[in-house]
mmCIF file of C-alpha atoms in Angstrom:
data_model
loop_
_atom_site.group_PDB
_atom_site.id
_atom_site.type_symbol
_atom_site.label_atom_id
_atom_site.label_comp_id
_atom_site.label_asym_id
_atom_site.label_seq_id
_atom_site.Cartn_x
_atom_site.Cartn_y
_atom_site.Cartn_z
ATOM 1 C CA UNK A 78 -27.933 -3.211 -5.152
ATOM 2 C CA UNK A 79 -24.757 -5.666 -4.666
ATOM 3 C CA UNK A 80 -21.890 -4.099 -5.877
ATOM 4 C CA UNK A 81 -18.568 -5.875 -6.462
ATOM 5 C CA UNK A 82 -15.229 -3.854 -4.873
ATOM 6 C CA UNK A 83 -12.181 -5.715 -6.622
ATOM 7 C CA UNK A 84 -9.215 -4.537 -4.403
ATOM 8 C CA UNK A 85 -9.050 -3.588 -0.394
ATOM 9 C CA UNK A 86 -6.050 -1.560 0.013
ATOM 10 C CA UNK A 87 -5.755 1.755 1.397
ATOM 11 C CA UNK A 88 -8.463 3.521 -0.820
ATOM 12 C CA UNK A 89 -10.683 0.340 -1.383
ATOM 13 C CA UNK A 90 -10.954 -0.058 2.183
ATOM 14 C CA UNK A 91 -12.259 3.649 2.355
ATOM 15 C CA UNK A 92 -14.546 2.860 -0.328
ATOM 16 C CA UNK A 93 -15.631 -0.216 1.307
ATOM 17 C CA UNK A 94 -16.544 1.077 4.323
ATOM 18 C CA UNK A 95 -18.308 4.532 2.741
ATOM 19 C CA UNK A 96 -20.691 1.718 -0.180
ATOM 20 C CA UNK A 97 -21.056 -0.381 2.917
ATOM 21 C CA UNK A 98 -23.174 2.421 4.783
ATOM 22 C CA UNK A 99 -24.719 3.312 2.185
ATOM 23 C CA UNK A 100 -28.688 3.277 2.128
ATOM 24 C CA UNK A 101 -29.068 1.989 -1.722
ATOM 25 C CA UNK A 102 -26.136 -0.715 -1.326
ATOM 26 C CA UNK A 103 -27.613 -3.917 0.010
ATOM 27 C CA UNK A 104 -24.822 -5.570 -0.341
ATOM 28 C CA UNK A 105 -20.826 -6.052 -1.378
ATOM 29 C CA UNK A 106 -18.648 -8.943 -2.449
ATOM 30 C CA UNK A 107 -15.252 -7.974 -2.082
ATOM 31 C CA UNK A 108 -11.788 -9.387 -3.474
ATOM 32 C CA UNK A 109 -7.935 -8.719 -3.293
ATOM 33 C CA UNK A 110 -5.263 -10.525 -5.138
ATOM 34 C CA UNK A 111 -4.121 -11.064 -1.358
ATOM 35 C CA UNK A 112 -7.218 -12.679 0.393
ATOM 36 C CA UNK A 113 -6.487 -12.755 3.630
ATOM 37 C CA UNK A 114 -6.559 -8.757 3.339
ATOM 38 C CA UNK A 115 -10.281 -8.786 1.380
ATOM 39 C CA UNK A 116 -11.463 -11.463 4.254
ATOM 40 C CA UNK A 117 -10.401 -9.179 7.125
ATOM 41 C CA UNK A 118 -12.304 -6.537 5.908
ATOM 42 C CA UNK A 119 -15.046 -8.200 4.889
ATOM 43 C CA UNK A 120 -15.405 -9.613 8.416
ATOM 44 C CA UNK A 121 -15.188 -6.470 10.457
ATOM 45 C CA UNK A 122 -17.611 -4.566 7.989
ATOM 46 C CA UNK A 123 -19.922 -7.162 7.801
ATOM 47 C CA UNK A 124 -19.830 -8.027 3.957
ATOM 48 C CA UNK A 125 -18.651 -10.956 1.681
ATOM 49 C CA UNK A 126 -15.207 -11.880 0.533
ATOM 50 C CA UNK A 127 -14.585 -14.082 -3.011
ATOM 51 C CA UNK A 128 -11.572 -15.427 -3.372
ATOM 52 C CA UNK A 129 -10.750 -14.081 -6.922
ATOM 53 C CA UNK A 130 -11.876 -11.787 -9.614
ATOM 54 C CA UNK A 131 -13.706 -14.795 -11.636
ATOM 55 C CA UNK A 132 -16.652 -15.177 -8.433
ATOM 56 C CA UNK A 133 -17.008 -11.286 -8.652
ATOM 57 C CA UNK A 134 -18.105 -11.726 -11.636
ATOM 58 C CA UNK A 135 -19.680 -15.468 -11.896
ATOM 59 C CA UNK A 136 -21.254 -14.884 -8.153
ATOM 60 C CA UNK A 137 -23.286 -11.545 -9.636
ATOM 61 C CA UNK A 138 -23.162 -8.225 -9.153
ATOM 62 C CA UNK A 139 -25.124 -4.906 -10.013
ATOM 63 C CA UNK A 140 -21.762 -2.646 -10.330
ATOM 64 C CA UNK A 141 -18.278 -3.321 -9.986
ATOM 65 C CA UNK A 142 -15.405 -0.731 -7.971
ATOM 66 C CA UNK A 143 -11.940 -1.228 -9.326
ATOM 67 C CA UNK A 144 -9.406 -0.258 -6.404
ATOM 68 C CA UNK A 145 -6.752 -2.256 -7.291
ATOM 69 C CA UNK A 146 -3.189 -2.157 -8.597
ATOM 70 C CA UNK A 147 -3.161 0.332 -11.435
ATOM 71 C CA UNK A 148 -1.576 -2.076 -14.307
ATOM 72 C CA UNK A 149 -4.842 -3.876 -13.846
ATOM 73 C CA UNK A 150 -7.479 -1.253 -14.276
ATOM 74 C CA UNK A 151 -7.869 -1.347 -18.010
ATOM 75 C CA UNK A 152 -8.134 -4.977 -18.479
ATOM 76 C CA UNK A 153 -11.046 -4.968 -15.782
ATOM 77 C CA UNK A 154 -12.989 -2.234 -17.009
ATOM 78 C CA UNK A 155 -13.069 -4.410 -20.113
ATOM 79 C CA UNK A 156 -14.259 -7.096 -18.261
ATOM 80 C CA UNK A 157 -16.673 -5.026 -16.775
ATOM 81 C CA UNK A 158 -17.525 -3.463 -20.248
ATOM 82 C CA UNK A 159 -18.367 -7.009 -21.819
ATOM 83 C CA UNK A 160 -20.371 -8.172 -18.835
ATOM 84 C CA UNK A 161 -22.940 -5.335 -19.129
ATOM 85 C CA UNK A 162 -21.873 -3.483 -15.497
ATOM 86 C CA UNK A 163 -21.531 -0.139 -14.645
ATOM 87 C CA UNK A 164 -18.247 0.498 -13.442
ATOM 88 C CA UNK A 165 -16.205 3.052 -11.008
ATOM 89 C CA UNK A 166 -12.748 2.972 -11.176
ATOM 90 C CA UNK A 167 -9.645 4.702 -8.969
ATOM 91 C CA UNK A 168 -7.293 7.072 -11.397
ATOM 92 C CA UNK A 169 -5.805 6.553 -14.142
ATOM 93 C CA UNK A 170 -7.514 4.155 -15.827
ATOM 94 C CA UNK A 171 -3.996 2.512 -17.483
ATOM 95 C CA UNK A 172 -0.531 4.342 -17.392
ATOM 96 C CA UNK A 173 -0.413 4.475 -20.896
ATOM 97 C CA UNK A 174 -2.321 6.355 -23.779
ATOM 98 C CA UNK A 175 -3.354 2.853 -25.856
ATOM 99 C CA UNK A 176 -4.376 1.383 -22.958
ATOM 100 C CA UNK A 177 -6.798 3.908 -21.435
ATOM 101 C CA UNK A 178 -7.655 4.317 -25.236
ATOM 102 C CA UNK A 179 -8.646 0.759 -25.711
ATOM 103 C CA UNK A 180 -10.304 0.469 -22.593
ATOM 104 C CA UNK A 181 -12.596 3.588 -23.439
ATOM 105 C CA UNK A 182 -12.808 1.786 -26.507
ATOM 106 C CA UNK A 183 -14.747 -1.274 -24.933
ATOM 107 C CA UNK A 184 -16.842 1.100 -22.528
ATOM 108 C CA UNK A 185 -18.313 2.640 -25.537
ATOM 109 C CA UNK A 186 -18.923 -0.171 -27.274
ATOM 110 C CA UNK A 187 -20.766 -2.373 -24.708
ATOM 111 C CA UNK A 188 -22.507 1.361 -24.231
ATOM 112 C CA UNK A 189 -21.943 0.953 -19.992
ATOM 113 C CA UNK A 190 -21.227 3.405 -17.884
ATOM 114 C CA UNK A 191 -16.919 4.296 -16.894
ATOM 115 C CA UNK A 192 -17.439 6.929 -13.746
ATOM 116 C CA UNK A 193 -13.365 7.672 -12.654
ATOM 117 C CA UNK A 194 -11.873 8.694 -9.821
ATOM 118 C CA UNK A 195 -11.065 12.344 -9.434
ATOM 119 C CA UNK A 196 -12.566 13.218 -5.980
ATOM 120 C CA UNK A 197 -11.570 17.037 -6.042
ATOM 121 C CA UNK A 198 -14.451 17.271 -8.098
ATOM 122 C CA UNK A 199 -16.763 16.650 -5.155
ATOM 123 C CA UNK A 200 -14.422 18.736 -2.549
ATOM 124 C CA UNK A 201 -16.545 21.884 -1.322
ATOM 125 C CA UNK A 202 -13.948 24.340 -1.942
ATOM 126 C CA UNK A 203 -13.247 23.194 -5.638
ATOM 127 C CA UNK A 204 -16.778 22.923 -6.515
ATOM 128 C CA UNK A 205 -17.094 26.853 -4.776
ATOM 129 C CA UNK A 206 -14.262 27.696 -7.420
ATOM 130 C CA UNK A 207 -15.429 26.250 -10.603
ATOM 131 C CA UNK A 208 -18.928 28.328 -9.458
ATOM 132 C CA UNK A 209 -16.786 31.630 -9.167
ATOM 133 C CA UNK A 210 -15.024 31.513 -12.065
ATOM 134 C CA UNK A 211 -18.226 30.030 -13.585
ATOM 135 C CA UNK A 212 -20.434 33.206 -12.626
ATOM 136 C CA UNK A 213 -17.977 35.790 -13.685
ATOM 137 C CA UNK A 214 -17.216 36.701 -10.280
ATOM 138 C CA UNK A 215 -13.078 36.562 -10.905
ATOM 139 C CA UNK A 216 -13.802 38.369 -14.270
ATOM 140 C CA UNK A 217 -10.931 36.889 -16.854
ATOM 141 C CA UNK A 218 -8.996 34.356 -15.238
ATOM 142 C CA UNK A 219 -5.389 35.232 -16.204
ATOM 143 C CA UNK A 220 -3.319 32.853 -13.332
ATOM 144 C CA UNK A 221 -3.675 29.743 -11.724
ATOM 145 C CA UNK A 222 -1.363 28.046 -9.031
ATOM 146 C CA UNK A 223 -2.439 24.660 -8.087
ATOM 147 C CA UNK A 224 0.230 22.666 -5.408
ATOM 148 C CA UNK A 225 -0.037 19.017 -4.437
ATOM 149 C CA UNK A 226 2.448 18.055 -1.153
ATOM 150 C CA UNK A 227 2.216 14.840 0.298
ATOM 151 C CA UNK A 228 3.484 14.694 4.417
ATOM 152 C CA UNK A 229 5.073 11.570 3.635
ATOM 153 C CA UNK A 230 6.886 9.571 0.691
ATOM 154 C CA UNK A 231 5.322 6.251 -0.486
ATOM 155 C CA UNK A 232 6.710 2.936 0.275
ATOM 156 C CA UNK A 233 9.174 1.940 -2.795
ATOM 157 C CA UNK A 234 7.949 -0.679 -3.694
ATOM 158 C CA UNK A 235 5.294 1.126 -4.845
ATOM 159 C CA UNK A 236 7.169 3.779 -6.959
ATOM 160 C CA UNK A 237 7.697 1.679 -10.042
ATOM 161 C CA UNK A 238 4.010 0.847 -9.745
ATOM 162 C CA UNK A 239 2.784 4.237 -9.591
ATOM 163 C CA UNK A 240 3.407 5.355 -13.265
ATOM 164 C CA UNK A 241 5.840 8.437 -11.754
ATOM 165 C CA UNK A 242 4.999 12.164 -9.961
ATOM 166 C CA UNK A 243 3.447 13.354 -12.689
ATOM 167 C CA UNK A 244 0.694 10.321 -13.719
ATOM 168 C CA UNK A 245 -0.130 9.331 -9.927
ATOM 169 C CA UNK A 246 0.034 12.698 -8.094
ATOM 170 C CA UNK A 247 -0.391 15.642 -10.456
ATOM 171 C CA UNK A 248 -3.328 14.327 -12.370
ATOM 172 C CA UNK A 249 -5.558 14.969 -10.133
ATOM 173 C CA UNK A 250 -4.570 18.792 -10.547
ATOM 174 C CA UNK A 251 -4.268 18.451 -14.224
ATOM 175 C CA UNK A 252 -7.959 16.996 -13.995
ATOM 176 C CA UNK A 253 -9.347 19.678 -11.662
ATOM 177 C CA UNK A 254 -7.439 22.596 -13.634
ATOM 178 C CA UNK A 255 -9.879 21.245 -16.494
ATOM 179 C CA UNK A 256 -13.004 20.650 -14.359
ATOM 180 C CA UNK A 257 -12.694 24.359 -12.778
ATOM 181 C CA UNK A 258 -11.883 26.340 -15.600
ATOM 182 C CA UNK A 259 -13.570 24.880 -18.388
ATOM 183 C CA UNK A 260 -11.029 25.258 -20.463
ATOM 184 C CA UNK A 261 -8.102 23.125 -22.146
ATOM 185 C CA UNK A 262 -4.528 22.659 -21.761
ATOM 186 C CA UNK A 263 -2.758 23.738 -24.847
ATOM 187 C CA UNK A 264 0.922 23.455 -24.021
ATOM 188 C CA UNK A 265 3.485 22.498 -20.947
ATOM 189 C CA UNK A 266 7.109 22.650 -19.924
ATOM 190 C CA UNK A 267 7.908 20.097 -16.945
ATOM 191 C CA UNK A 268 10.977 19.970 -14.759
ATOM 192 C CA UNK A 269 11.943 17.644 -12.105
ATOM 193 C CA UNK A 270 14.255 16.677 -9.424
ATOM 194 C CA UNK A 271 15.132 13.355 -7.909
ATOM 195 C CA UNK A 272 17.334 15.206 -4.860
ATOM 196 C CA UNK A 273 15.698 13.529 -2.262
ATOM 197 C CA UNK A 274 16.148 10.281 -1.345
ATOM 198 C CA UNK A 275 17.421 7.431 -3.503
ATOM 199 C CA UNK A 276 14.688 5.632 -4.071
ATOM 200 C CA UNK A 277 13.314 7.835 -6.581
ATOM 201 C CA UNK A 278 16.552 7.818 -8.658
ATOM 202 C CA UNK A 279 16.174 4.289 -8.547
ATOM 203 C CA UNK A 280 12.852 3.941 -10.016
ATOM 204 C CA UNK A 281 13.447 6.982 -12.660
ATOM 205 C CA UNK A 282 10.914 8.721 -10.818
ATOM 206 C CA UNK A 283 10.892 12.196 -8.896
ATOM 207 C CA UNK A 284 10.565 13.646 -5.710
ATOM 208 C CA UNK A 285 9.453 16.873 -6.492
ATOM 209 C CA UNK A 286 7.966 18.466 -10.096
ATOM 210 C CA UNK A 287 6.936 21.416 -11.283
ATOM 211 C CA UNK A 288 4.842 21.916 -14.393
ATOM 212 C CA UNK A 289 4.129 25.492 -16.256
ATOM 213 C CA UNK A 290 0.719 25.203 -18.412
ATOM 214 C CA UNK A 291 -0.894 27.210 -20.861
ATOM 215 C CA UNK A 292 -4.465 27.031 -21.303
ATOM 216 C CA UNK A 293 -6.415 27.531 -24.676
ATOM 217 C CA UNK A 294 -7.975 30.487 -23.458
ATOM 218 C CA UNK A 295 -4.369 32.246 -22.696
ATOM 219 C CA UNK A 296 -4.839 31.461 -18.669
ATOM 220 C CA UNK A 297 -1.508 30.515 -17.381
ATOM 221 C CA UNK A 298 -1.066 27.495 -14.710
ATOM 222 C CA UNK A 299 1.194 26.355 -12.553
ATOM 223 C CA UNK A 300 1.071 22.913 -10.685
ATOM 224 C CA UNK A 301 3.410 21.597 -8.337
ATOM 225 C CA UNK A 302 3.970 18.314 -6.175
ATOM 226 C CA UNK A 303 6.363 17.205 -3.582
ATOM 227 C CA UNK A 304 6.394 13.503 -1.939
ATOM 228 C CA UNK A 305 8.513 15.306 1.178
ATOM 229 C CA UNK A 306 6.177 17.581 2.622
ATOM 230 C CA UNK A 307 7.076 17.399 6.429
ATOM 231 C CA UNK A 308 4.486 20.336 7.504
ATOM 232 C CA UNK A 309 1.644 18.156 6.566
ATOM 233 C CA UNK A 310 -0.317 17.232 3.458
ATOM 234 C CA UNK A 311 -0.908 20.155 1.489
ATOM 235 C CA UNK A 312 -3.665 20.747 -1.569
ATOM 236 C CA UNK A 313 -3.966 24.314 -2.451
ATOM 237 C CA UNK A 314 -5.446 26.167 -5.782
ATOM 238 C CA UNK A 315 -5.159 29.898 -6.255
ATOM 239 C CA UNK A 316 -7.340 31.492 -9.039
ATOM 240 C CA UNK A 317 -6.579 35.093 -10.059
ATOM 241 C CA UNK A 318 -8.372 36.954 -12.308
ATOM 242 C CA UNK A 319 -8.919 40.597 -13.095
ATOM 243 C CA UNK A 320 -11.985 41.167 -10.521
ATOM 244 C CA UNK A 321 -11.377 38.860 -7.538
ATOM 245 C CA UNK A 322 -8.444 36.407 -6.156
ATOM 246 C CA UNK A 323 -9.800 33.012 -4.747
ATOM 247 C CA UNK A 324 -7.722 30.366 -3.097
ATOM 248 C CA UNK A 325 -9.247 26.068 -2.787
ATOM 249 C CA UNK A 326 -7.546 24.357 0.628
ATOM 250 C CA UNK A 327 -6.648 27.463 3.090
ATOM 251 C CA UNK A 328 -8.185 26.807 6.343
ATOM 252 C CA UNK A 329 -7.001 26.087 10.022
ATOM 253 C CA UNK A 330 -5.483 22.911 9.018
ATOM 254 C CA UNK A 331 -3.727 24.162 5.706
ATOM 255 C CA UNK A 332 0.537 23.199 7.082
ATOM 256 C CA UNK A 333 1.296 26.353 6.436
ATOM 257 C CA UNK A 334 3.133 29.271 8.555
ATOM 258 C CA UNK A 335 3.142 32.984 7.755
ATOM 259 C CA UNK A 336 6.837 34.902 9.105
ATOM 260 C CA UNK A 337 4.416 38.132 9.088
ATOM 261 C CA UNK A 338 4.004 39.313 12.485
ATOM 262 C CA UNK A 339 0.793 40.085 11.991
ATOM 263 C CA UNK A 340 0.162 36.307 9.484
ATOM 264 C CA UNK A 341 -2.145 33.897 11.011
ATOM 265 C CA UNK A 342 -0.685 31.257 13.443
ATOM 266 C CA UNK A 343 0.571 27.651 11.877
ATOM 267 C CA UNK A 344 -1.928 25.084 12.017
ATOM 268 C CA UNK A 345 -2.487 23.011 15.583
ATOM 269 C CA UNK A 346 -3.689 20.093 13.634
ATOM 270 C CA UNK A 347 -2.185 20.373 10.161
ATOM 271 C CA UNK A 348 -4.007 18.027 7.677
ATOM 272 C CA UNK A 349 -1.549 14.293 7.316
ATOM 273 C CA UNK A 350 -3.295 12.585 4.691
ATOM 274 C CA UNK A 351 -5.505 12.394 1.453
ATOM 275 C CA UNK A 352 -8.060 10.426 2.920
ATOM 276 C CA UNK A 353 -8.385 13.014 6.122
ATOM 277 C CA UNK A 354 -8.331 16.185 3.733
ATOM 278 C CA UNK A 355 -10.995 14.232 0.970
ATOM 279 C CA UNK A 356 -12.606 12.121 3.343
ATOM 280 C CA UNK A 357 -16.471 13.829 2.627
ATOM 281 C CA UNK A 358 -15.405 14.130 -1.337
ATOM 282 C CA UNK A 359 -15.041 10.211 -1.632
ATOM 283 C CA UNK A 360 -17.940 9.361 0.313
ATOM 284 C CA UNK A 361 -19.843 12.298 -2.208
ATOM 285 C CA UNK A 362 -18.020 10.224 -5.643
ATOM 286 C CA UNK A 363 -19.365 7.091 -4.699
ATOM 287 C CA UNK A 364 -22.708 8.434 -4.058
ATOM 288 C CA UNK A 365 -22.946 9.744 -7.339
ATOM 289 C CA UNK A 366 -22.286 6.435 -8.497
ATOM 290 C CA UNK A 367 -24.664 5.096 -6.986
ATOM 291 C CA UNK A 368 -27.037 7.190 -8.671
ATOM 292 C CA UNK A 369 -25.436 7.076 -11.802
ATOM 293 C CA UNK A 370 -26.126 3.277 -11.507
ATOM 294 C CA UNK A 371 -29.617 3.925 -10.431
ATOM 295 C CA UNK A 372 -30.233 6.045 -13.604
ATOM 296 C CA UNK A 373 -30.471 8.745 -11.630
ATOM 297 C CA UNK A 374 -27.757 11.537 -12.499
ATOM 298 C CA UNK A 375 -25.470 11.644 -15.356
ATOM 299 C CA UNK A 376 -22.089 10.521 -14.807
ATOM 300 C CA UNK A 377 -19.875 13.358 -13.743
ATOM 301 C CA UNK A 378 -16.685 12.131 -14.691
ATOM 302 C CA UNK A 379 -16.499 9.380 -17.738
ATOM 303 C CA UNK A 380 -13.575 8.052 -19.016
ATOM 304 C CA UNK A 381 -12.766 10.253 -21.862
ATOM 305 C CA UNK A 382 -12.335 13.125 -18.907
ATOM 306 C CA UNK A 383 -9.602 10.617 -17.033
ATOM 307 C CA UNK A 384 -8.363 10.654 -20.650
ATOM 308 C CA UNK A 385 -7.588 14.494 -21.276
ATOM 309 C CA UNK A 386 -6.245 14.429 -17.719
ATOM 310 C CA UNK A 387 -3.452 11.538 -18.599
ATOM 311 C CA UNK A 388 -2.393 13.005 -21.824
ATOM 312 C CA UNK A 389 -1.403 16.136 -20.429
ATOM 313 C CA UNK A 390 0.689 14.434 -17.297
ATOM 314 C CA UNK A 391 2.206 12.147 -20.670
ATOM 315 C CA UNK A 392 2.790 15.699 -22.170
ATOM 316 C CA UNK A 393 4.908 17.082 -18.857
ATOM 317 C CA UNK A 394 7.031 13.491 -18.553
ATOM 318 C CA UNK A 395 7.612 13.752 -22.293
ATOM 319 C CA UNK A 396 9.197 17.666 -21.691
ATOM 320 C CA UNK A 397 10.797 16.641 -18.160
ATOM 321 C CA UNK A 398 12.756 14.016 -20.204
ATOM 322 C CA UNK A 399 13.158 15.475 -23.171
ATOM 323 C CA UNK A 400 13.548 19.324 -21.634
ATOM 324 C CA UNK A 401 11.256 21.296 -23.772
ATOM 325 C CA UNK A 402 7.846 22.294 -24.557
ATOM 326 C CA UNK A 403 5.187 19.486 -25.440
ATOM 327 C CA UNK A 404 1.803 20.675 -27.463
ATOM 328 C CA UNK A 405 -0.933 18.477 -26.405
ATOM 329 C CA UNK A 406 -1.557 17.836 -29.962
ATOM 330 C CA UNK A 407 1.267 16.048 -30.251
ATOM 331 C CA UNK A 408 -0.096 13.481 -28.296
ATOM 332 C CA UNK A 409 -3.147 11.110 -29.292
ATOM 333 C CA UNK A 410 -6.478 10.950 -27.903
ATOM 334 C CA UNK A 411 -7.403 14.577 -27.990
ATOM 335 C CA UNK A 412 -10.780 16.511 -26.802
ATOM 336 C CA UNK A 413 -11.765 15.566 -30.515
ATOM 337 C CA UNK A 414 -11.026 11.762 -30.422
ATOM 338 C CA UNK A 415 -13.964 10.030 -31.673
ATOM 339 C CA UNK A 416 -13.829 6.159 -31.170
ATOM 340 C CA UNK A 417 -13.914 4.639 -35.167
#
């Protein structure tokens, strides 16, 4: 299998190296709109570099991997679409509803395969939740608390990029909140605060958010995210329910310390980054694809999942702005959007 990776940054350099390794993957063509960066890698992992998109897809390839810059995702999975190739693509697939709309759109209409990004769905500890509250261990589910703290702020340049807190952080809890509890997000109320430092005035963005969710079922959620999380990087999920209390990310390297005398010392080596903490649940996404390609598995996360996921981080920047509750349904694309 030659597979096509179209962007070598920080997570297509992980991804990369993981398809690289891999026993089905015979070979990869990579690319970066700066081509120095694609040819480095390429040379110290042993692969080919192309110079541009066009040879990815005029050289041929089995499967494309879209890491690049988020404003381009939608109009290559198109490509990809109309050229007949499976695709796997980093989160979200555009930063607006009509794009990732259209872009589904074309998927489904070349009939080709759209597997996204959302790694937490291969993470050990949130695949050992959705199978608790799955199996009735919790019995009703009646709270959930889901936190995402990055150690570190991004650079910002990139903050204008990133589509905001709530569309490049959060939506990978708004995903998971979906993927563990089987059920849908009915309503939210989102707050924000730009305190920190400037740069996230600058860009409109925020530093820190805070979303309250109500789930179709009655379940109430919170998620939260910071950008200035100096203990460490910190992912955390808490499931209560009327049986049992579970809790995703709490292990000798969660940053966290307890001011009980008796609480658990702080961490010696607190977790620093998402590709430490997910390392194992990227390398397990890209396997799937990989036999998702191969006809092997069904796809475990299309694009119509990345979908519900971006319409309800559109719902909380809608409220944050416009400071009250947002229904879902006021927002297009829901669970019952049928393309035609």
């Amino acid at each position: 299998m030659r597979i096509g990776v179209i962007g070598t940054g920080r997570i297509g350099r992980i991804h990369a190296n993981t398809l690289s390794r891999h026993r089905e993957v015979g070979s990869l063509i990579l690319t970066d709109r700066d081509p120095a960066r694609a040819q480095e890698l390429a040379h110290r992992i042993g692969e080919t570099a192309a110079p541009g998109v066009d040879e990815i897809f005029r050289w041929g390839v089995d499967a494309v991997v879209i890491t690049a810059t988020t404003s381009a995702h939608a109009e290559l999975i198109g490509r990809a679409a109309r050229s007949g190739l499976p695709v796997f693509c980093e989160k979200p697939i555009a930063l607006d509803l009509p794009g990732t709309l259209q872009a589904i759109a074309e998927v489904e209409t070349a009939g080709t395969v759209l597997q996204m990004g959302f790694q937490r769905r291969f993470d050990a500890g949130y695949v050992g939740a959705r199978e608790a509250v799955r199996s009735g261990r919790l019995g009703r589910l009646h709270t959930v608390r889901a936190l995402t703290s990055d150690e570190k702020p991004p650079l910002a340049s990139w903050l204008p990029l990133s589509g905001g807190l709530y569309r490049d952080t959060l939506i990978h809890d708004f995903d998971v909140l979906r993927w563990v509890t089987g059920r849908e997000v009915v309503d939210v109320y989102a707050v924000g605060s730009d305190a920190g430092p400037p740069m996230f005035r600058e860009s409109g963005d925020v530093d820190t958010g805070a979303a309250l969710l109500r789930l179709d079922d009655g379940t109430i959620a919170t998620a939260t995210a910071t950008r200035l999380n100096g203990a460490g990087y910190d992912v955390r999920m808490e499931l209560a329910g009327e049986l049992d209390q579970i809790v995703v990310g709490l292990d000798d390297r969660t940053p966290i310390a307890s001011t009980e005398p008796t609480g658990p010392p702080a961490a010696d080596k607190p977790w620093s980054s998402f590709q430490e903490r997910f390392g194992p649940a990227y390398a397990a996404e890209l396997s799937a694809f990989v036999e998702v390609v191969l006809g092997r598995r069904v796809n475990p996360c299309d694009g119509r999942e990345a979908l519900q996921a971006l319409r309800i981080a559109e719902a909380c920047e809608v409220s944050r702005h416009a400071r009250r509750p947002v229904a879902l349904s006021e927002l297009p694309g829901g669970v019952e959007w049928a393309i035609g």
